[in-house]
Tab-separated table of C-alpha atoms in Angstrom:
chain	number	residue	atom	x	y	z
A	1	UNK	CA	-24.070	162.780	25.000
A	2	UNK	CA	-23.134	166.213	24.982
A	3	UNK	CA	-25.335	167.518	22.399
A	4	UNK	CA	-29.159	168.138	23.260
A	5	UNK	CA	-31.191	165.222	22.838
A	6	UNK	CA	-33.132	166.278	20.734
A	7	UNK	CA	-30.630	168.397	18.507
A	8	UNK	CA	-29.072	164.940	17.843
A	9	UNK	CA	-32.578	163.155	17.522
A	10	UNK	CA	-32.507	166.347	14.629
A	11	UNK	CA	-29.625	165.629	13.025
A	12	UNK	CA	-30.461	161.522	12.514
A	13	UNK	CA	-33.811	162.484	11.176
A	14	UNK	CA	-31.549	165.083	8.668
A	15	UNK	CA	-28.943	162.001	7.998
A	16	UNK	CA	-32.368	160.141	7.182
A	17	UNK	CA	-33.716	162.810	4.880
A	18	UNK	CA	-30.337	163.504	2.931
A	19	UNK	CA	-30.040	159.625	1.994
A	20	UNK	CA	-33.347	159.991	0.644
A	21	UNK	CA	-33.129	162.849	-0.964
A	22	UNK	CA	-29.481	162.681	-2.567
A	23	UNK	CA	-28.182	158.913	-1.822
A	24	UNK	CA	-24.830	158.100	-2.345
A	25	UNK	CA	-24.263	155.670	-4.455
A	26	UNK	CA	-21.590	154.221	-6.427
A	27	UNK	CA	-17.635	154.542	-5.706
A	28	UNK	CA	-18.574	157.132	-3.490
A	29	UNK	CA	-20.581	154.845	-1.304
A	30	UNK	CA	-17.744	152.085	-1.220
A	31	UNK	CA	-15.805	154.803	-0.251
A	32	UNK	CA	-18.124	155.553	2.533
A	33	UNK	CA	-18.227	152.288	3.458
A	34	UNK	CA	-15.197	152.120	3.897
A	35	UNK	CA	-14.623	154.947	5.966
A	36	UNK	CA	-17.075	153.733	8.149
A	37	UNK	CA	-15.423	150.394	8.662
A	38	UNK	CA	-12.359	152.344	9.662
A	39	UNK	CA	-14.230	154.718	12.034
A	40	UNK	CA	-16.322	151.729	13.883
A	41	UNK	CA	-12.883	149.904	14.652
A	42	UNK	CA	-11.439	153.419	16.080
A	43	UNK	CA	-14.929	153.564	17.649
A	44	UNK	CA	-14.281	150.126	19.424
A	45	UNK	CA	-10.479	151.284	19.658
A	46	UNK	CA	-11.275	154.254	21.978
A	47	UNK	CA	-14.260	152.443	23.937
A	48	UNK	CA	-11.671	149.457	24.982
A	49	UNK	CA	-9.127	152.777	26.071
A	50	UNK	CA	-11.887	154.551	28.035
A	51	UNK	CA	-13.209	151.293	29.808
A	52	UNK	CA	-11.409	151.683	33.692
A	53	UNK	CA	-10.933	148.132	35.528
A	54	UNK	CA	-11.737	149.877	38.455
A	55	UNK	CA	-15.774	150.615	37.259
A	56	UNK	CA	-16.140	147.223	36.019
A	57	UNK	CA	-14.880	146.048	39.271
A	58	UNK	CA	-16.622	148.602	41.695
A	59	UNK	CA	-19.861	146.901	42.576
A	60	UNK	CA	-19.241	143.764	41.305
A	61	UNK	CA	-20.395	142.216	44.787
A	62	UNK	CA	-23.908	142.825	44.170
A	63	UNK	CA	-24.390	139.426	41.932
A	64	UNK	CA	-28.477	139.257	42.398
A	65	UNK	CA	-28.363	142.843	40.860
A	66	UNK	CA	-26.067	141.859	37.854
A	67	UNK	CA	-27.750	138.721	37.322
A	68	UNK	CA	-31.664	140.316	37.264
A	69	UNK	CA	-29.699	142.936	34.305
A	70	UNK	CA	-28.149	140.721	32.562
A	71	UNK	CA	-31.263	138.521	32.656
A	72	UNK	CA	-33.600	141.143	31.528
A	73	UNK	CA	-30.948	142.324	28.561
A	74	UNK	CA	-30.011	139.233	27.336
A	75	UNK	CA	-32.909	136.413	28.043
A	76	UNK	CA	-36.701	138.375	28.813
A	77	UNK	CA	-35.748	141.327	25.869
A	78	UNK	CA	-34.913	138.389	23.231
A	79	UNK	CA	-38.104	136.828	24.354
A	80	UNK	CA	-39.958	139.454	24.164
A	81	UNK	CA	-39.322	140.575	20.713
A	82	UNK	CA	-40.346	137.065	19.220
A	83	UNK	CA	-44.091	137.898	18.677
A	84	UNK	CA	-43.225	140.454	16.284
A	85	UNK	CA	-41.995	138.028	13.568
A	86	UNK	CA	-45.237	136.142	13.853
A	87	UNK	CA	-47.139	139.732	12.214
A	88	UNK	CA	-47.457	139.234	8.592
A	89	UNK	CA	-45.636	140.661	6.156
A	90	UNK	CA	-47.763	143.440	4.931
A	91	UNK	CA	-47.735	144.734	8.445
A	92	UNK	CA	-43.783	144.337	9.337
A	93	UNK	CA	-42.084	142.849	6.117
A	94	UNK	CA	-39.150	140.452	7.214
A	95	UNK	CA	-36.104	142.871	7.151
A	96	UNK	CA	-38.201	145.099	9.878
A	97	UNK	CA	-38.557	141.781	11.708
A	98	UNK	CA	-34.885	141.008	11.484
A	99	UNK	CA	-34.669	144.172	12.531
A	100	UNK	CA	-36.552	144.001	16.026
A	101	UNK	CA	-34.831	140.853	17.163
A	102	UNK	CA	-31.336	142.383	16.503
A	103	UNK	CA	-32.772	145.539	19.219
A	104	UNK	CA	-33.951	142.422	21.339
A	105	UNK	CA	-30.599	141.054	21.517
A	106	UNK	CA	-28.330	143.964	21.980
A	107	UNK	CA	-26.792	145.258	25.022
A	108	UNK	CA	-27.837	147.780	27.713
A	109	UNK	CA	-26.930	151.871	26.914
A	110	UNK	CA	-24.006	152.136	29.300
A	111	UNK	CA	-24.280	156.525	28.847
A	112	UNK	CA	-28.224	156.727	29.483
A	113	UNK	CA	-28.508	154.120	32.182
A	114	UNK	CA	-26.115	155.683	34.169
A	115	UNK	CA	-27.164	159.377	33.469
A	116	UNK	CA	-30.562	158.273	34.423
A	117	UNK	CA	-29.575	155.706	37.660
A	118	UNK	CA	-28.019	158.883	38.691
A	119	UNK	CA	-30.753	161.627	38.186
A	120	UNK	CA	-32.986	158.727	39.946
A	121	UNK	CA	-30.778	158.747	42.944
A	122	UNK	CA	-30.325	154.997	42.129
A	123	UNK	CA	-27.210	152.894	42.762
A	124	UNK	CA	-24.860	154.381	40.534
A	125	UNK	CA	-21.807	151.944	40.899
A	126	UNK	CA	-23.687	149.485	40.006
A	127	UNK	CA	-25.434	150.257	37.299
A	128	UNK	CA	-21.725	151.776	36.000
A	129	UNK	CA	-20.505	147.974	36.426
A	130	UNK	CA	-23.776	146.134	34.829
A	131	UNK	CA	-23.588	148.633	31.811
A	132	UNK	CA	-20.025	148.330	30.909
A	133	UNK	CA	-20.493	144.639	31.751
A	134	UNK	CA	-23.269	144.029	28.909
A	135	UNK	CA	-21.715	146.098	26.293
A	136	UNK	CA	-17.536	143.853	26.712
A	137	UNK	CA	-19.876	140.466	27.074
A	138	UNK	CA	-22.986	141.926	24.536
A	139	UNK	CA	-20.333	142.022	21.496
A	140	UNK	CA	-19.777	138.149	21.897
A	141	UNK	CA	-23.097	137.954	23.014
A	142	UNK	CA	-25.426	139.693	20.516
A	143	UNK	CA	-24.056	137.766	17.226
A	144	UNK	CA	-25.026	134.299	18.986
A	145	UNK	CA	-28.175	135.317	20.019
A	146	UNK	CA	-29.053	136.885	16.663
A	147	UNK	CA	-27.731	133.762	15.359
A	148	UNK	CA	-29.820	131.354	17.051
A	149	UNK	CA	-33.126	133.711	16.923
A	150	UNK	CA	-32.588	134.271	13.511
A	151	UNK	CA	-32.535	130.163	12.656
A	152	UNK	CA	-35.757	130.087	14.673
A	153	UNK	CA	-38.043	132.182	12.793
A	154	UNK	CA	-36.304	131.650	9.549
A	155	UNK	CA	-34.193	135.254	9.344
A	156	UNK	CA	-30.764	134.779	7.826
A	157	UNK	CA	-27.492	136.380	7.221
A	158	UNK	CA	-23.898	135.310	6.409
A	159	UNK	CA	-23.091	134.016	9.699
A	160	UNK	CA	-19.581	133.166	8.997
A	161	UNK	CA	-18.648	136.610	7.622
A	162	UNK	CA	-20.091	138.678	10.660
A	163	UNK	CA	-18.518	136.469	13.302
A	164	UNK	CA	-15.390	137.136	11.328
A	165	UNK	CA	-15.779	140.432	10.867
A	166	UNK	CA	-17.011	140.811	14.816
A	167	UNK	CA	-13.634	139.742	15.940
A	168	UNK	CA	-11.734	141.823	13.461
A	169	UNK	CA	-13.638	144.980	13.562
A	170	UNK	CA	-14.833	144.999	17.357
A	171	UNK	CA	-13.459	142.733	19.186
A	172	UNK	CA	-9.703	143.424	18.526
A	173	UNK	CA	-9.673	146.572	18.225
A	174	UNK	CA	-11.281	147.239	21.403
A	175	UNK	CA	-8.886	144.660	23.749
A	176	UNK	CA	-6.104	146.912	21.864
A	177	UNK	CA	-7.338	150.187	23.262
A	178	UNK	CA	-7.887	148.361	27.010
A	179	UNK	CA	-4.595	147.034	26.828
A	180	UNK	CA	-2.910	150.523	26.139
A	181	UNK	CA	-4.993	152.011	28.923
A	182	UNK	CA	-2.336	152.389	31.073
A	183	UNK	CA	-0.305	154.176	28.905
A	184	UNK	CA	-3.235	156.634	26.973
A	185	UNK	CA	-5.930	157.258	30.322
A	186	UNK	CA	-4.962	160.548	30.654
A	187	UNK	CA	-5.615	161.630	27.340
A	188	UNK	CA	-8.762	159.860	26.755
A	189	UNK	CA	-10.018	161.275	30.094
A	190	UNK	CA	-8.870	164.549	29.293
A	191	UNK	CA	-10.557	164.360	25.616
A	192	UNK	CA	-13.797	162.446	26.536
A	193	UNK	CA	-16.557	165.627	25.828
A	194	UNK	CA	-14.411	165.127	22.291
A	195	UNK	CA	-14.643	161.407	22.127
A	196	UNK	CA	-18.707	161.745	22.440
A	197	UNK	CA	-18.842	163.674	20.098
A	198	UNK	CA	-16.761	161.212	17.481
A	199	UNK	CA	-19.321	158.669	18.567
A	200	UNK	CA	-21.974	160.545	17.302
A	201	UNK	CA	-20.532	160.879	14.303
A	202	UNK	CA	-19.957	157.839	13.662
A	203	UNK	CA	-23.595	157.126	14.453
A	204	UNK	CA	-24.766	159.424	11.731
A	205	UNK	CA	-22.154	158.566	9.567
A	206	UNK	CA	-23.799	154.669	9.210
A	207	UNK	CA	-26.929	156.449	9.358
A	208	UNK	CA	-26.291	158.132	6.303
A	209	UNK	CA	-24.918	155.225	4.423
A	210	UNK	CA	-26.967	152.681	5.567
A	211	UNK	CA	-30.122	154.387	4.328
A	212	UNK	CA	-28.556	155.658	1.485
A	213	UNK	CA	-28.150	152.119	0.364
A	214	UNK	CA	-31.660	151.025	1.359
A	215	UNK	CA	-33.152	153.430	-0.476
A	216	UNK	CA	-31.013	152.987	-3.693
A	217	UNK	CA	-32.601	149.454	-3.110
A	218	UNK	CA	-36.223	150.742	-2.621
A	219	UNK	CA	-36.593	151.347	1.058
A	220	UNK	CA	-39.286	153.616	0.843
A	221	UNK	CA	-41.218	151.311	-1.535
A	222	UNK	CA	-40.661	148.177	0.616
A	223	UNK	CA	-41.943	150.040	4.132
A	224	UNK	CA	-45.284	151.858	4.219
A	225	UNK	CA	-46.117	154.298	6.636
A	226	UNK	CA	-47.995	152.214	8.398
A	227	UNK	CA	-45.502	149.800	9.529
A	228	UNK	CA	-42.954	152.425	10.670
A	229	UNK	CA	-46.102	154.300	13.033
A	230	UNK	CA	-46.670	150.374	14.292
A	231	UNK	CA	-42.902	150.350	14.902
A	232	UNK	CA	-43.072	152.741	17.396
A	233	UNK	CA	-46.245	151.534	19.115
A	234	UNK	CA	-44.114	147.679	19.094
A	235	UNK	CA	-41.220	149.921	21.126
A	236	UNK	CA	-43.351	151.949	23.549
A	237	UNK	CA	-45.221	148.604	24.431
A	238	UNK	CA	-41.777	146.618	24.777
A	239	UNK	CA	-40.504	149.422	27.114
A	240	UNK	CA	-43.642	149.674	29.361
A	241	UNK	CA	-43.351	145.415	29.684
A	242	UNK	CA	-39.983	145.208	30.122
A	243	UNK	CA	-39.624	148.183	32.901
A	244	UNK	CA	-43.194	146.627	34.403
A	245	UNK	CA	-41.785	143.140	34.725
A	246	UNK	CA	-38.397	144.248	36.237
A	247	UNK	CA	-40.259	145.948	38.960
A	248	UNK	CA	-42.299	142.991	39.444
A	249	UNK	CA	-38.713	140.703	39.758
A	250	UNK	CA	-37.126	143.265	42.053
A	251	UNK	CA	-39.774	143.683	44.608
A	252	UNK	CA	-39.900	139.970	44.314
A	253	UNK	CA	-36.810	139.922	45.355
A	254	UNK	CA	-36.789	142.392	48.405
A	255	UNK	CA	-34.375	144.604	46.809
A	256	UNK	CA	-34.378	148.525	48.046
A	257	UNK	CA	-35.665	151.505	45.733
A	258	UNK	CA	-32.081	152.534	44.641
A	259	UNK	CA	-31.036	149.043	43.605
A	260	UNK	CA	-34.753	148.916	41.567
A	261	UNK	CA	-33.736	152.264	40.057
A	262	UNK	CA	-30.224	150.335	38.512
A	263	UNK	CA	-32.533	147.364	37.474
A	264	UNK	CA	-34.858	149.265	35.929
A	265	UNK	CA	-32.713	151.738	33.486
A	266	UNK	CA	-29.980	149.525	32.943
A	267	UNK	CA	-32.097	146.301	31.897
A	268	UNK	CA	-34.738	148.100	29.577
A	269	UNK	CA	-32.149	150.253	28.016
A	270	UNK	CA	-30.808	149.090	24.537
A	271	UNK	CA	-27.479	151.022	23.528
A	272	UNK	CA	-27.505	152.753	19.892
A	273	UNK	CA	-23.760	153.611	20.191
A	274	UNK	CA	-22.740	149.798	20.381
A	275	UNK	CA	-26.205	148.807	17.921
A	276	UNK	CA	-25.390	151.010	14.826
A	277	UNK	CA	-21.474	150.097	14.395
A	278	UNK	CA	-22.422	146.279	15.014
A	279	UNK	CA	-25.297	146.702	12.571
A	280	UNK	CA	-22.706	147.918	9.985
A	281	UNK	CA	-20.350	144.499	10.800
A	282	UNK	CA	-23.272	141.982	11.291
A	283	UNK	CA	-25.323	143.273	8.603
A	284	UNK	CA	-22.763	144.411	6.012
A	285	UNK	CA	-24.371	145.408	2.494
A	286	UNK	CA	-27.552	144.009	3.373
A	287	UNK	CA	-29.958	145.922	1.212
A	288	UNK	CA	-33.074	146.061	3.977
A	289	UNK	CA	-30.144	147.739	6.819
A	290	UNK	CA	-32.881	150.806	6.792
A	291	UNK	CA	-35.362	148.444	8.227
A	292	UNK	CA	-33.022	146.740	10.389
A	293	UNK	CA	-31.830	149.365	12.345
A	294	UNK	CA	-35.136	151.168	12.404
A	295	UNK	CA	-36.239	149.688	15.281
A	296	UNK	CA	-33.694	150.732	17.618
A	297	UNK	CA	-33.306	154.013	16.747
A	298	UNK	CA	-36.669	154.559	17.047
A	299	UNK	CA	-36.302	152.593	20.984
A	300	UNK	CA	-33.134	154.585	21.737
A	301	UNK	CA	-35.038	157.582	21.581
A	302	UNK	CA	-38.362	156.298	23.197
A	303	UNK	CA	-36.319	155.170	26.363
A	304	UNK	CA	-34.962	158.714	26.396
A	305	UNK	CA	-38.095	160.298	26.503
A	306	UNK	CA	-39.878	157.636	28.899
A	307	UNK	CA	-36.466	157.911	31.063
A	308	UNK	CA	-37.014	160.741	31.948
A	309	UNK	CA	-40.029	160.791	33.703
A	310	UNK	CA	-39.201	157.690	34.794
A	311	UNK	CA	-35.861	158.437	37.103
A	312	UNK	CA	-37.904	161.762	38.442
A	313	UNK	CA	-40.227	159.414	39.479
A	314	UNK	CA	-37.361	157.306	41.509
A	315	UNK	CA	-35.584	160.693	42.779
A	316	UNK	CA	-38.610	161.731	44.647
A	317	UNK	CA	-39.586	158.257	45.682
A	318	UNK	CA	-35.968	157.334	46.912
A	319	UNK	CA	-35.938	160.973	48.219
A	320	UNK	CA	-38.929	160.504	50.408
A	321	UNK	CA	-37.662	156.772	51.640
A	322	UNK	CA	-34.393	158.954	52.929
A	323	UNK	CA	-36.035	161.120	54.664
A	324	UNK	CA	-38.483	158.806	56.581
A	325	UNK	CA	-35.275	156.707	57.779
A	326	UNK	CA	-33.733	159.943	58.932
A	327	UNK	CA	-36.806	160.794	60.895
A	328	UNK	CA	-37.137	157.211	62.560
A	329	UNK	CA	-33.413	157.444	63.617
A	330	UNK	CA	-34.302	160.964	65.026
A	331	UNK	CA	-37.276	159.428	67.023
A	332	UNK	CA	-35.473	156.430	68.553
């Protein structure tokens, strides 16, 4: 993302504050919804564009790798999140719970786990094929898996309408934009600083709306402080098990520190840029979509933060393993 992180952190928490403070409601929010139907599918539109064949392709060779990430996004995460619906409601009321097994199921950050795998001095192409991997296969993927969590701890939603709307909203229009790539690569390349900054405002757009609906239908009465501060513990503790049991798997495995690095941002990452805009198809006038999304946007920006630290950590780990291979050569 282009902006500061935590200028944009900023302006959610603002988004947050003005639907609280002056909601829209009425035509004007069908309006808005409306609009943000429209922007999502350009969203998807300009995503499919960007996508190259050749970064999808380049690294593809390294199946273990892709299988650990894919593993880790799609079958430990989902697993993981599961305890949470057992708290009782008082503590995380069911929309909140909905809420953490849609960030459970959702598909790695593509932009943040390969900023990161880079600043880490990780495998880079790699982690650019896993990411883009999980977010083409996580919008087919993340409606099942919601589907089938959902059933099992009694969550529901109109199944039928979101897979529709999946395919109409997301799906299509993103094959469109990859199958004009050819024709429109320049431009998007040439315009991508511009494109970020459309998908943040997209992001706040839903943002806006979303709560602004929630709290027309009595968010802030429905969630006590207490169970958004326990939100945020629930998200540092799934990020700590989740990076903790990938290193665990890839040591297992005998894979080198670079390859860990990939392993390790791209399979505890959870993307908000693909999350939100699904949200809005999957979870379309639900009045608790406040709650639901809470939970990853208070993740995306824990992982940020955590990230952080965590790739410096790899850079001078990965930095040090360099130089004692250079200094073994030297002596033989």
């Amino acid at each position: 993302m282009r902006l500061p992180i935590n200028g944009f952190t900023a302006l959610m928490l603002g988004a947050i504050v003005l639907a609280s403070v002056v909601p829209v409601q009425g035509a004007s929010a069908e309006a808005l919804a409306v609009t943000g139907s429209v922007a999502v599918g350009l969203l998807f539109f300009f995503h499919g564009a960007a996508l190259s064949r050749q970064q999808v392709i380049a690294g593809a060779s390294h199946w273990r790798l892709h299988a650990l990430i894919t593993t880790m996004t799609f079958v430990v995460f989902p697993i993981l999140v599961l305890p949470v619906t057992l708290f009782p409601e008082s503590w995380i009321p069911g929309d909140l719970a909905l809420g953490f097994i849609y960030l459970g199921v959702l598909p790695s950050a593509v932009t943040s786990s390969i900023a990161f795998t880079a600043m880490a001095k990780g495998n880079v192409p790699a982690a650019i094929c896993s990411a883009a991997a999980s977010n083409v296969f996580g919008m087919m993927l993340t409606p099942f898996l919601l589907l089938l969590l959902a059933q099992t701890t009694g969550a529901g939603f109109d199944v039928a309408g979101a897979l529709r709307d999946i395919v109409l909203q997301l799906l299509l229009p993103f094959f469109a934009g990859h199958a004009i790539r050819p024709w429109v690569m320049q431009l998007i390349d040439k315009y991508k600083p511009l494109l970020a900054k459309y998908d943040q405002g997209v992001i706040l757009l839903i943002v806006y709306s979303a709560f602004s609906h929630s709290v027309v239908s009595g968010l802030w009465q429905k969630l006590p402080v207490a169970s958004v501060v326990l939100t945020i513990a629930l998200c540092f503790l799934l990020l700590f098990v989740v990076i903790l049991l990938t290193r665990l798997v890839v040591r297992a495995m005998g894979l080198d520190a670079a390859d860990e690095a990939a392993v390790v941002f791209c399979g505890s990452k959870k993307s908000l840029a693909s999350g939100l805009p699904m949200a809005k198809v999957l979870f379309a006038g639900h009045p608790g979509f406040g709650m639901i999304v809470l939970p990853i946007m208070c993740y995306n920006q824990i992982q940020i933060f955590v990230g952080a630290f965590v790739a410096r950590y790899y850079g001078r780990r990965i930095a040090a393993e360099a130089d004692q291979t250079i200094d073994g050569v030297r002596s033989q």
